[in-house]
CSV table of C-alpha atoms in Angstrom, one decimal:
chain,number,residue,atom,x,y,z
Y,1,LYS,CA,224.5,152.7,166.6
Y,2,ALA,CA,222.2,149.8,165.9
Y,3,ARG,CA,221.0,148.7,162.5
Y,4,LEU,CA,218.6,146.1,161.3
Y,5,VAL,CA,220.3,143.8,158.8
Y,6,ALA,CA,219.2,140.9,156.7
Y,7,GLN,CA,220.8,137.4,157.0
Y,8,GLY,CA,222.2,137.5,153.5
Y,9,HIS,CA,224.0,134.2,153.9
Y,10,ARG,CA,220.6,132.5,153.8
Y,11,GLN,CA,219.8,133.9,150.3
Y,12,GLU,CA,219.8,131.6,147.3
Y,13,GLU,CA,221.3,132.7,144.0
Y,14,GLY,CA,218.7,132.8,141.2
Y,15,ILE,CA,215.8,133.0,143.7
Y,16,ASP,CA,216.6,135.9,146.1
Y,17,TYR,CA,219.2,137.6,143.9
Y,18,ASN,CA,220.8,137.5,140.5
Y,19,GLU,CA,223.5,140.1,139.8
Y,20,VAL,CA,225.5,141.3,142.8
Y,21,PHE,CA,228.7,142.9,141.4
Y,22,ALA,CA,229.3,146.5,142.3
Y,23,PRO,CA,232.6,148.3,141.4
Y,24,VAL,CA,234.7,149.4,144.4
Y,25,ALA,CA,237.5,151.9,144.1
Y,26,ARG,CA,241.0,150.5,144.5
Y,27,ILE,CA,243.6,152.1,146.8
Y,28,GLU,CA,245.7,152.8,143.7
Y,29,ALA,CA,242.8,154.9,142.3
Y,30,ILE,CA,242.6,156.9,145.5
Y,31,ARG,CA,246.4,157.6,145.3
Y,32,LEU,CA,246.1,158.7,141.6
Y,33,PHE,CA,243.1,160.9,142.5
Y,34,LEU,CA,245.2,162.7,145.2
Y,35,ALA,CA,248.2,162.9,143.0
Y,36,PHE,CA,246.1,164.6,140.3
Y,37,ALA,CA,244.6,167.0,142.9
Y,38,SER,CA,248.1,167.9,144.1
Y,39,TYR,CA,249.3,168.5,140.5
Y,40,MET,CA,246.3,170.7,139.7
Y,41,GLY,CA,246.4,172.4,143.1
Y,42,PHE,CA,242.8,172.0,144.2
Y,43,MET,CA,241.4,171.0,147.6
Y,44,VAL,CA,239.8,167.5,148.1
Y,45,TYR,CA,236.7,167.2,150.3
Y,46,GLN,CA,234.8,164.3,151.8
Y,47,MET,CA,231.2,163.3,152.2
Y,48,ASP,CA,229.5,160.3,153.8
Y,49,VAL,CA,226.1,159.0,152.8
Y,50,LYS,CA,223.9,158.0,155.7
Y,51,SER,CA,222.2,154.6,155.3
Y,52,ALA,CA,223.3,154.5,151.7
Y,53,PHE,CA,221.9,151.1,150.8
Y,54,LEU,CA,218.4,152.2,151.9
Y,55,ASN,CA,218.2,154.7,149.0
Y,56,ARG,CA,217.3,152.1,146.5
Y,57,GLU,CA,214.4,149.7,146.1
Y,58,ILE,CA,215.3,146.1,145.1
Y,59,GLN,CA,213.8,144.3,142.1
Y,60,GLU,CA,213.6,140.8,143.6
Y,61,GLU,CA,210.9,139.6,146.0
Y,62,VAL,CA,212.5,139.0,149.3
Y,63,TYR,CA,211.0,138.3,152.7
Y,64,VAL,CA,212.6,138.4,156.2
Y,65,THR,CA,211.3,137.1,159.5
Y,66,GLN,CA,210.6,139.5,162.3
Y,67,PRO,CA,213.6,140.3,164.4
Y,68,LYS,CA,213.8,138.6,167.8
Y,69,GLY,CA,212.5,140.8,170.6
Y,70,PHE,CA,210.5,143.0,168.1
Y,71,GLU,CA,207.8,140.6,167.0
Y,72,ASP,CA,204.3,141.9,166.3
Y,73,LEU,CA,202.3,140.6,169.3
Y,74,LYS,CA,199.2,140.4,167.1
Y,75,TYR,CA,200.9,138.6,164.2
Y,76,PRO,CA,204.0,136.9,165.5
Y,77,LYS,CA,204.2,134.4,162.6
Y,78,ARG,CA,204.1,137.0,159.8
Y,79,VAL,CA,207.1,138.0,157.8
Y,80,TYR,CA,208.2,141.4,156.3
Y,81,LYS,CA,208.5,142.0,152.6
Y,82,VAL,CA,211.7,143.8,151.9
Y,83,VAL,CA,211.3,146.9,149.7
Y,84,LYS,CA,214.6,148.8,150.2
Y,85,ALA,CA,218.1,147.4,149.7
Y,86,LEU,CA,218.4,146.3,153.3
Y,87,TYR,CA,222.0,146.0,154.7
Y,88,GLY,CA,223.1,142.4,154.5
Y,89,LEU,CA,221.4,141.5,151.2
Y,90,HIS,CA,223.7,140.3,148.5
Y,91,GLN,CA,222.2,142.8,146.0
Y,92,ALA,CA,222.4,145.8,148.3
Y,93,PRO,CA,225.8,147.2,147.2
Y,94,ARG,CA,224.9,146.9,143.5
Y,95,ALA,CA,221.5,148.6,144.0
Y,96,TRP,CA,223.2,151.5,145.8
Y,97,TYR,CA,225.9,151.9,143.1
Y,98,ALA,CA,223.1,151.9,140.4
Y,99,THR,CA,221.2,154.6,142.3
Y,100,LEU,CA,224.2,156.9,142.8
Y,101,SER,CA,225.7,156.4,139.3
Y,102,LEU,CA,222.3,157.1,137.6
Y,103,PHE,CA,221.9,160.3,139.7
Y,104,LEU,CA,225.3,161.6,138.7
Y,105,LEU,CA,224.9,160.7,135.0
Y,106,LYS,CA,221.6,162.5,135.0
Y,107,HIS,CA,223.3,165.7,136.2
Y,108,GLY,CA,225.9,165.7,133.5
Y,109,TYR,CA,228.8,163.7,135.0
Y,110,ARG,CA,230.7,161.1,133.0
Y,111,ARG,CA,231.7,157.8,134.4
Y,112,GLY,CA,235.3,156.7,134.1
Y,113,THR,CA,236.0,154.2,131.3
Y,114,ILE,CA,238.5,152.1,133.3
Y,115,ASP,CA,237.6,153.1,136.9
Y,116,GLN,CA,233.8,153.1,137.1
Y,117,THR,CA,233.9,154.5,140.6
Y,118,LEU,CA,235.3,157.8,139.2
Y,119,PHE,CA,232.9,160.4,137.9
Y,120,LEU,CA,233.9,163.7,136.3
Y,121,LYS,CA,232.6,166.9,134.7
Y,122,LYS,CA,234.7,169.4,132.8
Y,123,ASP,CA,234.7,172.3,130.4
Y,124,PHE,CA,237.6,173.8,128.4
Y,125,LYS,CA,239.4,175.1,131.5
Y,126,ASP,CA,238.1,173.4,134.6
Y,127,ILE,CA,237.2,170.0,136.0
Y,128,ILE,CA,235.6,168.3,138.9
Y,129,LEU,CA,236.4,164.8,140.0
Y,130,VAL,CA,234.2,162.5,142.2
Y,131,GLN,CA,235.6,159.2,143.6
Y,132,VAL,CA,233.1,156.8,145.2
Y,133,TYR,CA,234.0,154.1,147.7
Y,134,VAL,CA,230.7,152.5,148.7
Y,135,ASP,CA,229.1,155.2,150.9
Y,136,ASP,CA,232.2,157.5,151.2
Y,137,ILE,CA,232.7,160.1,148.5
Y,138,ILE,CA,235.7,162.3,147.9
Y,139,PHE,CA,235.6,165.2,145.4
Y,140,GLY,CA,237.5,168.2,144.3
Y,141,SER,CA,237.6,170.8,141.5
Y,142,THR,CA,239.7,173.4,140.0
Y,143,ARG,CA,236.8,175.8,140.8
Y,144,LYS,CA,235.7,176.0,144.4
Y,145,ASP,CA,232.1,176.9,143.4
Y,146,TRP,CA,231.9,173.6,141.5
Y,147,SER,CA,232.7,171.7,144.7
Y,148,ASP,CA,230.1,173.7,146.6
Y,149,GLU,CA,227.5,173.0,143.9
Y,150,PHE,CA,228.3,169.3,144.0
Y,151,GLU,CA,227.9,169.2,147.7
Y,152,ALA,CA,224.6,171.1,147.5
Y,153,LEU,CA,223.4,168.7,144.8
Y,154,MET,CA,224.1,165.6,146.8
Y,155,GLN,CA,222.5,167.0,149.9
Y,156,SER,CA,219.4,167.9,147.9
Y,157,GLN,CA,218.9,164.2,147.0
Y,158,LEU,CA,220.5,162.2,149.7
Y,159,GLU,CA,221.0,162.4,153.5
Y,160,MET,CA,224.7,163.3,153.6
Y,161,SER,CA,227.3,164.2,156.2
Y,162,SER,CA,229.8,166.8,155.0
Y,163,MET,CA,233.2,166.1,156.5
Y,164,GLY,CA,235.0,169.1,155.1
Y,165,GLN,CA,238.6,168.8,153.8
Y,166,LEU,CA,239.8,165.2,153.4
Y,167,THR,CA,242.1,164.2,156.2
Y,168,PHE,CA,241.7,160.4,156.5
Y,169,PHE,CA,240.5,157.9,153.9
Y,170,LEU,CA,240.8,154.1,153.7
Y,171,GLY,CA,243.6,154.0,156.3
Y,172,LEU,CA,245.5,156.9,154.7
Y,173,GLN,CA,246.1,160.1,156.5
Y,174,VAL,CA,246.0,163.0,154.1
Y,175,ASP,CA,247.7,166.3,154.8
Y,176,GLN,CA,246.7,169.0,152.2
Y,177,MET,CA,249.3,171.7,152.2
Y,178,SER,CA,250.1,174.7,150.1
Y,179,ASP,CA,253.0,172.9,148.4
Y,180,GLY,CA,251.2,169.6,147.8
Y,181,ILE,CA,249.4,166.7,149.3
Y,182,PHE,CA,251.2,164.4,151.7
Y,183,ILE,CA,249.8,160.9,152.5
Y,184,HIS,CA,251.1,158.8,155.3
Y,185,GLN,CA,250.0,156.2,157.9
Y,186,THR,CA,251.4,157.6,161.1
Y,187,LYS,CA,248.3,156.7,163.1
Y,188,TYR,CA,248.4,153.1,161.8
Y,189,VAL,CA,252.1,152.8,162.8
Y,190,ASN,CA,251.5,154.3,166.3
Y,191,ASP,CA,248.6,152.0,166.9
Y,192,ILE,CA,250.7,148.9,166.0
Y,193,LEU,CA,253.5,150.1,168.3
Y,194,HIS,CA,251.0,150.7,171.1
Y,195,LYS,CA,249.4,147.3,170.5
Y,196,PHE,CA,252.8,145.5,171.1
Y,197,ASP,CA,253.9,147.9,173.9
Y,198,MET,CA,256.6,149.4,171.8
Y,199,ASP,CA,255.6,153.0,171.9
Y,200,THR,CA,257.7,153.8,174.9
Y,201,ASN,CA,260.9,152.1,173.6
Y,202,LYS,CA,264.0,154.1,173.1
Y,203,LEU,CA,264.9,155.0,169.5
Y,204,ALA,CA,268.2,154.0,168.0
Y,205,PRO,CA,269.6,155.1,164.7
Y,206,THR,CA,270.2,152.5,162.0
């Protein structure tokens, strides 16, 4: 696929952007999420947000030149004013996180105190957890209908791709079985062996 991006390296702090920090889930948080899901016995699902950054308008006034090969023949010297959080801008990840978090908070979810990429909603018996990694979202609940409602809620507001049960995330392969959740990196190991022509070597016990 092709995507128009901004040359963020040419932005100047204090002029083109101010705050840029956006929380990102750590791999330890993902492992804890899966461990809790395994303990509680619920299925984890995955969704992907299409063109996530473009869902938020930026506050700063930013202009970009016309991309080469796509100049307006009538006005070749004019520039574009950026309205959405175009990919490549320093403030784009922060703008997207603000959009998503405000949307979830508005619909009754609470943000994690320590891990601010974790959102949850619960009652006396049941809970739903939502973990965000930029434009990838994993979620699960002790009630299947809560997971279905969350998926429908997200698709009503954003252009999403539902990827079904979680099988691969951040380099981890995830096998969800009746007796628990098993995470491994078999594909990663096989790719390394293939890269160095070791996948056909004979095995020897050690």
